[in-house]
CSV table of N, CA, C and O in Angstrom, one decimal:
chain,number,residue,atom,x,y,z
A,1274,UNK,N,56.6,-8.4,-36.3
A,1274,UNK,CA,55.5,-7.7,-36.7
A,1274,UNK,C,55.7,-6.2,-36.3
A,1274,UNK,O,56.0,-5.9,-35.2
A,1275,UNK,N,55.4,-5.3,-37.3
A,1275,UNK,CA,55.6,-3.9,-37.0
A,1275,UNK,C,54.3,-3.3,-36.3
A,1275,UNK,O,53.3,-4.0,-36.2
A,1276,UNK,N,54.4,-2.1,-35.8
A,1276,UNK,CA,53.3,-1.5,-35.0
A,1276,UNK,C,52.0,-1.4,-35.8
A,1276,UNK,O,50.9,-1.6,-35.3
A,1277,UNK,N,52.2,-1.1,-37.1
A,1277,UNK,CA,51.0,-0.9,-38.0
A,1277,UNK,C,50.3,-2.3,-38.1
A,1277,UNK,O,49.0,-2.3,-38.0
A,1278,UNK,N,51.0,-3.4,-38.3
A,1278,UNK,CA,50.4,-4.7,-38.4
A,1278,UNK,C,49.7,-5.1,-37.1
A,1278,UNK,O,48.6,-5.6,-37.1
A,1279,UNK,N,50.3,-4.7,-36.0
A,1279,UNK,CA,49.7,-5.1,-34.7
A,1279,UNK,C,48.4,-4.3,-34.5
A,1279,UNK,O,47.4,-4.9,-34.0
A,1280,UNK,N,48.4,-3.0,-34.9
A,1280,UNK,CA,47.1,-2.3,-34.7
A,1280,UNK,C,46.0,-2.8,-35.7
A,1280,UNK,O,44.9,-2.9,-35.3
A,1281,UNK,N,46.4,-3.2,-36.9
A,1281,UNK,CA,45.4,-3.8,-37.8
A,1281,UNK,C,44.9,-5.1,-37.2
A,1281,UNK,O,43.7,-5.3,-37.3
A,1282,UNK,N,45.8,-5.9,-36.7
A,1282,UNK,CA,45.3,-7.2,-36.0
A,1282,UNK,C,44.4,-6.9,-34.9
A,1282,UNK,O,43.4,-7.6,-34.7
A,1283,UNK,N,44.7,-5.9,-34.1
A,1283,UNK,CA,43.9,-5.6,-32.9
A,1283,UNK,C,42.5,-5.1,-33.4
A,1283,UNK,O,41.5,-5.5,-32.8
A,1284,UNK,N,42.4,-4.3,-34.4
A,1284,UNK,CA,41.1,-3.8,-34.9
A,1284,UNK,C,40.3,-5.0,-35.5
A,1284,UNK,O,39.1,-5.1,-35.3
A,1285,UNK,N,41.0,-5.9,-36.2
A,1285,UNK,CA,40.3,-7.0,-36.8
A,1285,UNK,C,39.7,-7.9,-35.7
A,1285,UNK,O,38.6,-8.3,-35.7
A,1286,UNK,N,40.5,-8.2,-34.7
A,1286,UNK,CA,40.1,-9.0,-33.6
A,1286,UNK,C,39.0,-8.3,-32.8
A,1286,UNK,O,38.0,-8.9,-32.4
A,1287,UNK,N,39.1,-7.0,-32.6
A,1287,UNK,CA,38.0,-6.2,-31.9
A,1287,UNK,C,36.7,-6.4,-32.7
A,1287,UNK,O,35.7,-6.7,-32.1
A,1288,UNK,N,36.7,-6.3,-34.0
A,1288,UNK,CA,35.5,-6.4,-34.8
A,1288,UNK,C,34.9,-7.8,-34.7
A,1288,UNK,O,33.7,-8.0,-34.7
A,1289,UNK,N,35.8,-8.8,-34.5
A,1289,UNK,CA,35.3,-10.2,-34.4
A,1289,UNK,C,34.6,-10.4,-33.0
A,1289,UNK,O,33.6,-11.2,-32.9
A,1290,UNK,N,35.0,-9.8,-32.0
A,1290,UNK,CA,34.5,-10.1,-30.6
A,1290,UNK,C,33.6,-9.0,-30.0
A,1290,UNK,O,33.0,-9.3,-29.0
A,1291,UNK,N,33.5,-7.8,-30.6
A,1291,UNK,CA,32.8,-6.7,-30.0
A,1291,UNK,C,31.3,-7.1,-29.7
A,1291,UNK,O,30.8,-6.6,-28.7
A,1292,UNK,N,30.7,-7.9,-30.5
A,1292,UNK,CA,29.3,-8.2,-30.3
A,1292,UNK,C,29.1,-9.5,-29.4
A,1292,UNK,O,28.0,-9.9,-29.2
A,1293,UNK,N,30.2,-10.1,-29.0
A,1293,UNK,CA,30.1,-11.2,-28.1
A,1293,UNK,C,29.6,-10.8,-26.7
A,1293,UNK,O,29.9,-9.7,-26.3
A,1294,UNK,N,29.0,-11.7,-26.0
A,1294,UNK,CA,28.6,-11.4,-24.6
A,1294,UNK,C,29.9,-11.3,-23.8
A,1294,UNK,O,31.0,-11.9,-24.1
A,1295,UNK,N,29.9,-10.5,-22.7
A,1295,UNK,CA,31.1,-10.3,-21.9
A,1295,UNK,C,31.8,-11.6,-21.5
A,1295,UNK,O,33.0,-11.7,-21.5
A,1296,UNK,N,31.0,-12.6,-21.1
A,1296,UNK,CA,31.5,-13.8,-20.7
A,1296,UNK,C,32.3,-14.6,-21.8
A,1296,UNK,O,33.2,-15.3,-21.5
A,1297,UNK,N,31.9,-14.4,-23.0
A,1297,UNK,CA,32.5,-15.1,-24.1
A,1297,UNK,C,33.8,-14.4,-24.6
A,1297,UNK,O,34.6,-15.0,-25.3
A,1298,UNK,N,33.9,-13.1,-24.3
A,1298,UNK,CA,35.0,-12.3,-24.8
A,1298,UNK,C,36.4,-12.8,-24.3
A,1298,UNK,O,37.3,-12.9,-25.0
A,1299,UNK,N,36.4,-13.1,-23.0
A,1299,UNK,CA,37.7,-13.6,-22.4
A,1299,UNK,C,38.2,-14.8,-23.1
A,1299,UNK,O,39.4,-14.9,-23.4
A,1300,UNK,N,37.4,-15.8,-23.3
A,1300,UNK,CA,37.8,-17.0,-23.9
A,1300,UNK,C,38.2,-16.8,-25.4
A,1300,UNK,O,39.2,-17.3,-25.9
A,1301,UNK,N,37.5,-15.9,-26.1
A,1301,UNK,CA,37.8,-15.6,-27.4
A,1301,UNK,C,39.1,-14.9,-27.5
A,1301,UNK,O,40.0,-15.1,-28.4
A,1302,UNK,N,39.4,-14.0,-26.6
A,1302,UNK,CA,40.7,-13.3,-26.5
A,1302,UNK,C,41.8,-14.2,-26.2
A,1302,UNK,O,42.9,-14.2,-26.8
A,1303,UNK,N,41.6,-15.2,-25.3
A,1303,UNK,CA,42.6,-16.2,-25.0
A,1303,UNK,C,43.0,-17.0,-26.2
A,1303,UNK,O,44.2,-17.2,-26.5
A,1304,UNK,N,42.0,-17.4,-27.0
A,1304,UNK,CA,42.3,-18.2,-28.2
A,1304,UNK,C,43.0,-17.4,-29.2
A,1304,UNK,O,43.9,-17.8,-29.9
A,1305,UNK,N,42.5,-16.2,-29.4
A,1305,UNK,CA,43.0,-15.3,-30.5
A,1305,UNK,C,44.4,-14.8,-30.2
A,1305,UNK,O,45.3,-14.6,-31.1
A,1306,UNK,N,44.6,-14.4,-29.0
A,1306,UNK,CA,45.9,-13.7,-28.6
A,1306,UNK,C,47.0,-14.6,-28.2
A,1306,UNK,O,48.2,-14.3,-28.2
A,1307,UNK,N,46.6,-15.8,-27.7
A,1307,UNK,CA,47.6,-16.7,-27.2
A,1307,UNK,C,48.4,-16.0,-26.1
A,1307,UNK,O,47.8,-15.5,-25.1
A,1308,UNK,N,49.7,-15.9,-26.2
A,1308,UNK,CA,50.5,-15.3,-25.2
A,1308,UNK,C,50.9,-13.8,-25.6
A,1308,UNK,O,51.8,-13.3,-24.9
A,1309,UNK,N,50.3,-13.3,-26.6
A,1309,UNK,CA,50.6,-11.9,-27.0
A,1309,UNK,C,49.9,-10.9,-26.1
A,1309,UNK,O,48.8,-10.5,-26.4
A,1310,UNK,N,50.6,-10.5,-25.1
A,1310,UNK,CA,50.0,-9.5,-24.1
A,1310,UNK,C,49.7,-8.2,-24.7
A,1310,UNK,O,48.8,-7.5,-24.4
A,1311,UNK,N,50.6,-7.8,-25.7
A,1311,UNK,CA,50.4,-6.5,-26.3
A,1311,UNK,C,49.2,-6.4,-27.2
A,1311,UNK,O,48.4,-5.5,-27.1
A,1312,UNK,N,48.9,-7.5,-27.9
A,1312,UNK,CA,47.7,-7.6,-28.7
A,1312,UNK,C,46.5,-7.6,-27.8
A,1312,UNK,O,45.5,-6.8,-28.1
A,1313,UNK,N,46.5,-8.3,-26.8
A,1313,UNK,CA,45.4,-8.4,-25.9
A,1313,UNK,C,45.1,-7.0,-25.3
A,1313,UNK,O,44.0,-6.6,-25.2
A,1314,UNK,N,46.1,-6.3,-24.9
A,1314,UNK,CA,46.0,-5.0,-24.3
A,1314,UNK,C,45.4,-4.0,-25.3
A,1314,UNK,O,44.5,-3.2,-25.0
A,1315,UNK,N,45.8,-4.1,-26.6
A,1315,UNK,CA,45.2,-3.2,-27.6
A,1315,UNK,C,43.7,-3.5,-27.8
A,1315,UNK,O,42.9,-2.6,-27.9
A,1316,UNK,N,43.3,-4.8,-27.8
A,1316,UNK,CA,41.9,-5.1,-28.0
A,1316,UNK,C,41.1,-4.7,-26.8
A,1316,UNK,O,40.0,-4.1,-27.0
A,1317,UNK,N,41.6,-4.9,-25.6
A,1317,UNK,CA,40.9,-4.5,-24.4
A,1317,UNK,C,40.7,-3.0,-24.4
A,1317,UNK,O,39.7,-2.5,-24.0
A,1318,UNK,N,41.7,-2.2,-24.9
A,1318,UNK,CA,41.6,-0.8,-24.9
A,1318,UNK,C,40.5,-0.4,-25.9
A,1318,UNK,O,39.7,0.6,-25.6
A,1319,UNK,N,40.4,-1.0,-27.0
A,1319,UNK,CA,39.3,-0.8,-28.0
A,1319,UNK,C,38.0,-1.1,-27.4
A,1319,UNK,O,37.0,-0.3,-27.6
A,1320,UNK,N,37.9,-2.2,-26.7
A,1320,UNK,CA,36.6,-2.6,-26.1
A,1320,UNK,C,36.2,-1.6,-25.0
A,1320,UNK,O,35.0,-1.2,-24.9
A,1321,UNK,N,37.2,-1.1,-24.2
A,1321,UNK,CA,36.8,-0.1,-23.2
A,1321,UNK,C,36.3,1.2,-23.9
A,1321,UNK,O,35.4,1.9,-23.4
A,1322,UNK,N,37.0,1.6,-25.0
A,1322,UNK,CA,36.6,2.8,-25.7
A,1322,UNK,C,35.2,2.7,-26.3
A,1322,UNK,O,34.4,3.6,-26.2
A,1323,UNK,N,34.9,1.5,-26.8
A,1323,UNK,CA,33.6,1.3,-27.4
A,1323,UNK,C,32.5,1.3,-26.3
A,1323,UNK,O,31.5,1.9,-26.5
A,1324,UNK,N,32.8,0.8,-25.1
A,1324,UNK,CA,31.9,0.8,-24.0
A,1324,UNK,C,31.6,2.2,-23.5
A,1324,UNK,O,30.5,2.6,-23.2
A,1325,UNK,N,32.7,3.0,-23.4
A,1325,UNK,CA,32.6,4.4,-23.0
A,1325,UNK,C,31.8,5.3,-23.9
A,1325,UNK,O,31.2,6.2,-23.5
A,1326,UNK,N,31.9,4.9,-25.2
A,1326,UNK,CA,31.2,5.7,-26.2
A,1326,UNK,C,29.7,5.5,-26.1
A,1326,UNK,O,28.9,6.4,-26.4
A,1327,UNK,N,29.3,4.4,-25.7
A,1327,UNK,CA,27.9,4.1,-25.5
A,1327,UNK,C,27.1,4.2,-26.8
A,1327,UNK,O,27.7,3.9,-27.8
A,1328,UNK,N,25.9,4.6,-26.7
A,1328,UNK,CA,25.1,4.7,-27.9
A,1328,UNK,C,25.0,6.2,-28.5
A,1328,UNK,O,23.9,6.6,-28.9
A,1329,UNK,N,26.1,6.9,-28.5
A,1329,UNK,CA,26.0,8.3,-28.8
A,1329,UNK,C,25.5,8.5,-30.2
A,1329,UNK,O,24.9,9.6,-30.5
A,1330,UNK,N,25.6,7.6,-31.1
A,1330,UNK,CA,25.1,7.8,-32.5
A,1330,UNK,C,23.6,7.6,-32.6
A,1330,UNK,O,23.0,8.0,-33.6
A,1331,UNK,N,23.0,7.0,-31.6
A,1331,UNK,CA,21.5,6.8,-31.6
A,1331,UNK,C,20.8,8.1,-31.1
A,1331,UNK,O,19.6,8.1,-31.1
A,1332,UNK,N,21.5,9.1,-30.6
A,1332,UNK,CA,20.8,10.3,-30.1
A,1332,UNK,C,21.1,11.5,-31.0
A,1332,UNK,O,22.2,11.6,-31.6
A,1333,UNK,N,20.2,12.4,-31.1
A,1333,UNK,CA,20.4,13.6,-31.9
A,1333,UNK,C,21.6,14.4,-31.3
A,1333,UNK,O,21.8,14.4,-30.1
A,1334,UNK,N,22.4,15.1,-32.1
A,1334,UNK,CA,23.5,15.8,-31.6
A,1334,UNK,C,23.2,17.3,-31.3
A,1334,UNK,O,24.0,17.9,-30.6
A,1335,UNK,N,22.1,17.8,-31.8
A,1335,UNK,CA,21.8,19.2,-31.5
A,1335,UNK,C,20.3,19.3,-31.2
A,1335,UNK,O,19.5,18.5,-31.8
A,1336,UNK,N,19.9,20.2,-30.4
A,1336,UNK,CA,18.5,20.4,-30.1
A,1336,UNK,C,17.8,21.0,-31.4
A,1336,UNK,O,18.4,21.7,-32.2
A,1337,UNK,N,16.5,20.6,-31.5
A,1337,UNK,CA,15.8,21.1,-32.6
A,1337,UNK,C,15.4,22.6,-32.3
A,1337,UNK,O,15.1,22.9,-31.2
A,1338,UNK,N,15.2,23.3,-33.4
A,1338,UNK,CA,14.8,24.7,-33.2
A,1338,UNK,C,13.3,24.7,-33.0
A,1338,UNK,O,12.6,23.9,-33.6
A,1339,UNK,N,12.8,25.7,-32.2
A,1339,UNK,CA,11.4,25.8,-31.9
A,1339,UNK,C,10.5,25.9,-33.2
A,1339,UNK,O,9.4,25.5,-33.3
A,1340,UNK,N,11.1,26.5,-34.2
A,1340,UNK,CA,10.3,26.8,-35.5
A,1340,UNK,C,10.3,25.6,-36.4
A,1340,UNK,O,9.6,25.6,-37.4
A,1341,UNK,N,11.1,24.5,-36.1
A,1341,UNK,CA,11.2,23.3,-37.0
A,1341,UNK,C,9.8,22.6,-36.8
A,1341,UNK,O,9.2,22.5,-35.8
A,1342,UNK,N,9.3,22.0,-37.9
A,1342,UNK,CA,8.1,21.3,-37.9
A,1342,UNK,C,8.2,20.0,-37.0
A,1342,UNK,O,9.3,19.4,-36.9
A,1343,UNK,N,7.2,19.7,-36.2
A,1343,UNK,CA,7.3,18.6,-35.3
A,1343,UNK,C,7.3,17.2,-36.0
A,1343,UNK,O,6.6,17.1,-37.0
A,1344,UNK,N,8.2,16.3,-35.6
A,1344,UNK,CA,8.2,15.0,-36.2
A,1344,UNK,C,9.1,14.1,-35.3
A,1344,UNK,O,9.9,14.6,-34.5
A,1345,UNK,N,9.0,12.8,-35.4
A,1345,UNK,CA,9.7,11.9,-34.6
A,1345,UNK,C,11.0,11.6,-35.2
A,1345,UNK,O,11.2,11.7,-36.5
A,1346,UNK,N,12.1,11.3,-34.5
A,1346,UNK,CA,13.4,10.9,-35.0
A,1346,UNK,C,14.3,12.1,-35.4
A,1346,UNK,O,14.0,13.2,-35.0
A,1347,UNK,N,15.3,11.7,-36.1
A,1347,UNK,CA,16.3,12.7,-36.5
A,1347,UNK,C,15.9,13.4,-37.7
A,1347,UNK,O,15.2,12.9,-38.6
A,1348,UNK,N,16.5,14.6,-37.9
A,1348,UNK,CA,16.3,15.4,-39.1
A,1348,UNK,C,17.2,14.7,-40.2
A,1348,UNK,O,18.3,14.4,-40.0
A,1349,UNK,N,16.6,14.6,-41.4
A,1349,UNK,CA,17.4,14.0,-42.5
A,1349,UNK,C,17.6,15.0,-43.6
A,1349,UNK,O,17.1,16.1,-43.5
A,1350,UNK,N,18.4,14.6,-44.5
A,1350,UNK,CA,18.7,15.5,-45.7
A,1350,UNK,C,17.7,15.3,-46.8
A,1350,UNK,O,17.8,15.9,-47.8
A,1351,UNK,N,16.6,14.5,-46.6
A,1351,UNK,CA,15.6,14.3,-47.6
A,1351,UNK,C,14.7,15.5,-47.7
A,1351,UNK,O,13.8,15.7,-46.9
A,1352,UNK,N,14.9,16.3,-48.7
A,1352,UNK,CA,14.1,17.4,-49.0
A,1352,UNK,C,13.2,17.3,-50.2
A,1352,UNK,O,12.7,18.2,-50.8
A,1353,UNK,N,13.0,16.0,-50.6
A,1353,UNK,CA,12.2,15.7,-51.8
A,1353,UNK,C,10.8,16.3,-51.8
A,1353,UNK,O,10.2,16.6,-52.8
A,1354,UNK,N,10.2,16.4,-50.5
A,1354,UNK,CA,8.9,16.9,-50.4
A,1354,UNK,C,8.9,18.5,-50.4
A,1354,UNK,O,7.8,19.1,-50.4
A,1355,UNK,N,10.0,19.1,-50.3
A,1355,UNK,CA,10.1,20.5,-50.2
A,1355,UNK,C,10.3,21.1,-51.6
A,1355,UNK,O,11.1,20.7,-52.4
A,1356,UNK,N,9.4,22.1,-52.0
A,1356,UNK,CA,9.5,22.8,-53.3
A,1356,UNK,C,10.7,23.8,-53.1
A,1356,UNK,O,10.5,24.8,-52.5
A,1357,UNK,N,11.8,23.5,-53.7
A,1357,UNK,CA,13.0,24.4,-53.7
A,1357,UNK,C,12.8,25.5,-54.6
A,1357,UNK,O,13.0,25.3,-55.8
A,1358,UNK,N,12.4,26.6,-54.1
A,1358,UNK,CA,12.3,27.8,-54.9
A,1358,UNK,C,12.5,29.0,-54.0
A,1358,UNK,O,12.3,28.9,-52.8
A,1359,UNK,N,12.8,30.2,-54.5
A,1359,UNK,CA,13.0,31.4,-53.7
A,1359,UNK,C,11.7,31.6,-52.8
A,1359,UNK,O,10.6,31.5,-53.3
A,1360,UNK,N,11.9,31.8,-51.5
A,1360,UNK,CA,10.8,32.1,-50.6
A,1360,UNK,C,10.3,30.8,-49.9
A,1360,UNK,O,9.6,30.9,-48.9
A,1361,UNK,N,10.8,29.6,-50.3
A,1361,UNK,CA,10.4,28.4,-49.6
A,1361,UNK,C,11.0,28.4,-48.3
A,1361,UNK,O,12.1,28.9,-48.0
A,1362,UNK,N,10.3,27.8,-47.3
A,1362,UNK,CA,10.8,27.7,-45.9
A,1362,UNK,C,11.2,26.2,-45.7
A,1362,UNK,O,10.4,25.3,-45.9
A,1363,UNK,N,12.4,26.0,-45.3
A,1363,UNK,CA,12.9,24.7,-44.9
A,1363,UNK,C,13.4,24.8,-43.4
A,1363,UNK,O,14.4,25.4,-43.1
A,1364,UNK,N,12.5,24.2,-42.6
A,1364,UNK,CA,12.8,24.3,-41.1
A,1364,UNK,C,12.8,25.8,-40.8
A,1364,UNK,O,11.8,26.5,-41.1
A,1365,UNK,N,13.9,26.3,-40.2
A,1365,UNK,CA,13.9,27.7,-39.8
A,1365,UNK,C,14.5,28.6,-40.9
A,1365,UNK,O,14.7,29.8,-40.7
A,1366,UNK,N,14.9,28.0,-42.0
A,1366,UNK,CA,15.5,28.8,-43.1
A,1366,UNK,C,14.6,29.1,-44.2
A,1366,UNK,O,13.8,28.3,-44.6
A,1367,UNK,N,14.7,30.3,-44.7
A,1367,UNK,CA,14.0,30.8,-45.9
A,1367,UNK,C,15.0,30.9,-47.1
A,1367,UNK,O,16.0,31.5,-47.0
A,1368,UNK,N,14.6,30.2,-48.2
A,1368,UNK,CA,15.5,30.2,-49.3
A,1368,UNK,C,15.4,31.6,-50.1
A,1368,UNK,O,14.3,32.0,-50.3
A,1369,UNK,N,16.5,32.2,-50.3
A,1369,UNK,CA,16.6,33.4,-51.0
A,1369,UNK,C,16.8,33.3,-52.5
A,1369,UNK,O,16.1,33.8,-53.3
A,1370,UNK,N,18.0,32.6,-52.9
A,1370,UNK,CA,18.3,32.4,-54.3
A,1370,UNK,C,19.2,31.3,-54.4
A,1370,UNK,O,20.0,31.0,-53.6
A,1371,UNK,N,19.1,30.6,-55.6
A,1371,UNK,CA,19.9,29.5,-55.9
A,1371,UNK,C,21.3,30.0,-56.3
A,1371,UNK,O,21.4,30.9,-57.1
A,1372,UNK,N,22.4,29.5,-55.7
A,1372,UNK,CA,23.7,30.0,-56.0
A,1372,UNK,C,24.6,29.0,-56.6
A,1372,UNK,O,25.7,29.3,-57.0
A,1373,UNK,N,24.2,27.7,-56.7
A,1373,UNK,CA,25.0,26.7,-57.3
A,1373,UNK,C,24.2,25.4,-57.4
A,1373,UNK,O,23.1,25.2,-56.8
A,1374,UNK,N,24.8,24.5,-58.2
A,1374,UNK,CA,24.1,23.2,-58.4
A,1374,UNK,C,25.2,22.2,-58.9
A,1374,UNK,O,26.1,22.6,-59.6
A,1375,UNK,N,25.1,21.0,-58.4
A,1375,UNK,CA,26.1,20.0,-58.8
A,1375,UNK,C,25.5,18.6,-58.5
A,1375,UNK,O,24.4,18.4,-58.3
A,1376,UNK,N,26.5,17.6,-58.6
A,1376,UNK,CA,26.1,16.2,-58.4
A,1376,UNK,C,25.5,15.8,-57.1
A,1376,UNK,O,24.8,14.9,-56.9
A,1377,UNK,N,25.8,16.6,-56.0
A,1377,UNK,CA,25.3,16.3,-54.7
A,1377,UNK,C,24.1,17.1,-54.3
A,1377,UNK,O,23.6,16.9,-53.2
A,1378,UNK,N,23.7,18.1,-55.1
A,1378,UNK,CA,22.5,18.8,-54.8
A,1378,UNK,C,22.6,20.3,-55.3
A,1378,UNK,O,23.4,20.6,-56.1
A,1379,UNK,N,21.7,21.1,-54.7
A,1379,UNK,CA,21.6,22.5,-55.0
A,1379,UNK,C,22.0,23.3,-53.8
A,1379,UNK,O,21.7,23.0,-52.7
A,1380,UNK,N,22.7,24.4,-54.1
A,1380,UNK,CA,23.2,25.3,-53.1
A,1380,UNK,C,22.3,26.6,-53.1
A,1380,UNK,O,22.1,27.2,-54.2
A,1381,UNK,N,21.8,26.9,-51.9
A,1381,UNK,CA,20.9,28.1,-51.8
A,1381,UNK,C,21.5,29.1,-50.8
A,1381,UNK,O,22.1,28.7,-49.8
A,1382,UNK,N,21.3,30.4,-51.1
A,1382,UNK,CA,21.5,31.4,-50.1
A,1382,UNK,C,20.2,31.4,-49.3
A,1382,UNK,O,19.1,31.4,-49.9
A,1383,UNK,N,20.4,31.4,-48.0
A,1383,UNK,CA,19.2,31.4,-47.1
A,1383,UNK,C,19.4,32.3,-45.9
A,1383,UNK,O,20.5,32.7,-45.6
A,1384,UNK,N,18.3,32.6,-45.3
A,1384,UNK,CA,18.4,33.4,-44.1
A,1384,UNK,C,17.6,32.7,-43.0
A,1384,UNK,O,16.7,31.9,-43.2
């Protein structure tokens, strides 16, 4: 088995056991890896990395600006309630002029 296949197997196995309780992981690794110490080491490294990452995706990545409207949770890209026109205020940004439009949305010059 080449290195690429081994990494793919390790990722597949990681995805199968990552949600198991700690006590169940060892027996699942024993069954899945057999005597393949390299595969076991790869999966254990992925599990350690996942544990070290913690819940970083559940927290905002940047502080909110004081001028942003108060609300709970993360800022989303949903601007459907915002009237996009020159002079409109979106958070701390004031729309100046539309400079483009496409399949993913409208581009505005803002300050």
